């Protein structure tokens, strides 16, 4: 630990919520990092929209941290840094989910480190665990609550806030993206699931290949009915091996109380990793917020300084499977007359849809018929729902939401 060692120079691109928090955190932790590493990290240059010169910052740094977000110029800057032989750290999930292979390939060819812990689930160390701790484990499935904004909105709505109030609060607390439609449409979570799928299965997954839906169209009464059935609602990403291929998706999903993701609330994120050899591991913690995310970025910087990380592995492409089995919640608004329940169950039976539980409630002139199915192929349920929608006694479009059955009690 010689005091004569030169400082470790960090070039910083971007000075928004996370960038500013990272600069402050690094200044506060520099002495401690020098104590165990021998070199003191320091910010050698900052590029913002109005100040700084990229070429100068690149030439004057040992490692480049990209926290600007967006595809360009972030992509070009990272490629230039890699080409110059510099290690890089980024939190850019949109970039990695759309141009990850190009970046991984360049980093591999040039032999530099590309670290991105903060791109998925904020400070929850899921990237490092998948890359290192579980690198010898054949992963079967990952479930994740990987968007803090939507989890915060759903938690607040359960407590009585409106959707608009909860979203405004998430924005003011720095959880939401610059364009919050990325959060509420599920696109932000989809980008993170694409990255997790690449890490878990070695197969390149582009954001465009992830099927996703968000929380904007949820109906409050679905939440109320589901509570009667013992279910809670989360925006859940799933990446899993299916039929020799791979399925990656994000959907609003009901969970029974015993599932490890069921208790994750507020801006917290959690990722559950399943494999025969390990049963199940769940990691959870703050998934959004400047200071929290900055900790993950600084952890990556220290990892590079100490040589703790390895270059990205080469791709191992798998087929993407889109028609997968799931249990479903099914909501039907029906006329209250003889033969309705028999008609519904006949159609479901014809499509191999088996009912796990059912609730019926009269509404005066009609009835709400709400049921949870056992696992069924999505295409089978879709055909059944199409037939149900055509009945005269079904008075509005049937609604379906996925249910995860495991409770890990
Ligand atoms: N907008 C993101 C979220 C920030 O709410 O999770 C962290 O990626």
CSV table of C-alpha atoms in Angstrom, one decimal, residues 323-332 341-358 370-388 399-401 403 405:
chain,number,residue,atom,x,y,z
A,323,UNK,CA,-46.2,-19.9,-26.3
A,324,UNK,CA,-45.6,-20.9,-22.7
A,325,UNK,CA,-47.7,-22.4,-19.9
A,326,UNK,CA,-49.0,-20.3,-17.1
A,327,UNK,CA,-51.9,-20.2,-14.6
A,328,UNK,CA,-54.3,-17.3,-15.3
A,329,UNK,CA,-56.7,-15.1,-13.5
A,330,UNK,CA,-59.9,-14.8,-15.7
A,331,UNK,CA,-62.5,-12.1,-15.1
A,332,UNK,CA,-65.9,-12.4,-16.8
A,341,UNK,CA,-71.6,-21.2,-15.6
A,342,UNK,CA,-72.1,-24.4,-17.5
A,343,UNK,CA,-71.4,-22.6,-20.8
A,344,UNK,CA,-68.2,-21.1,-19.5
A,345,UNK,CA,-66.8,-24.3,-18.0
A,346,UNK,CA,-67.7,-26.3,-21.1
A,347,UNK,CA,-65.6,-23.9,-23.3
A,348,UNK,CA,-62.7,-23.9,-20.8
A,349,UNK,CA,-62.8,-27.7,-20.6
A,350,UNK,CA,-62.7,-28.1,-24.4
A,351,UNK,CA,-59.4,-26.1,-24.4
A,352,UNK,CA,-57.9,-28.1,-21.5
A,353,UNK,CA,-58.2,-25.2,-19.1
A,354,UNK,CA,-58.7,-26.6,-15.6
A,355,UNK,CA,-60.1,-24.3,-12.9
A,356,UNK,CA,-58.2,-24.0,-9.6
A,357,UNK,CA,-60.6,-21.6,-7.8
A,358,UNK,CA,-63.6,-19.4,-8.5
A,370,UNK,CA,-63.6,-14.5,-11.5
A,371,UNK,CA,-61.5,-17.6,-11.6
A,372,UNK,CA,-57.9,-18.8,-11.4
A,373,UNK,CA,-56.9,-21.6,-13.7
A,374,UNK,CA,-54.2,-24.3,-13.3
A,375,UNK,CA,-51.3,-23.9,-15.8
A,376,UNK,CA,-52.4,-23.9,-19.4
A,377,UNK,CA,-50.7,-23.0,-22.7
A,378,UNK,CA,-51.2,-19.3,-23.4
A,379,UNK,CA,-52.6,-20.1,-26.9
A,380,UNK,CA,-55.1,-22.5,-25.4
A,381,UNK,CA,-56.5,-19.9,-23.0
A,382,UNK,CA,-56.5,-17.3,-25.8
A,383,UNK,CA,-58.7,-19.5,-28.0
A,384,UNK,CA,-61.0,-20.2,-25.0
A,385,UNK,CA,-61.3,-16.5,-24.2
A,386,UNK,CA,-62.1,-15.7,-27.9
A,387,UNK,CA,-65.0,-18.2,-27.7
A,388,UNK,CA,-66.2,-16.9,-24.4
A,399,UNK,CA,-59.8,-10.0,-18.8
A,400,UNK,CA,-56.8,-12.3,-18.2
A,401,UNK,CA,-53.7,-11.8,-16.0
A,403,UNK,CA,-50.6,-16.0,-12.0
A,405,UNK,CA,-48.3,-20.6,-8.7
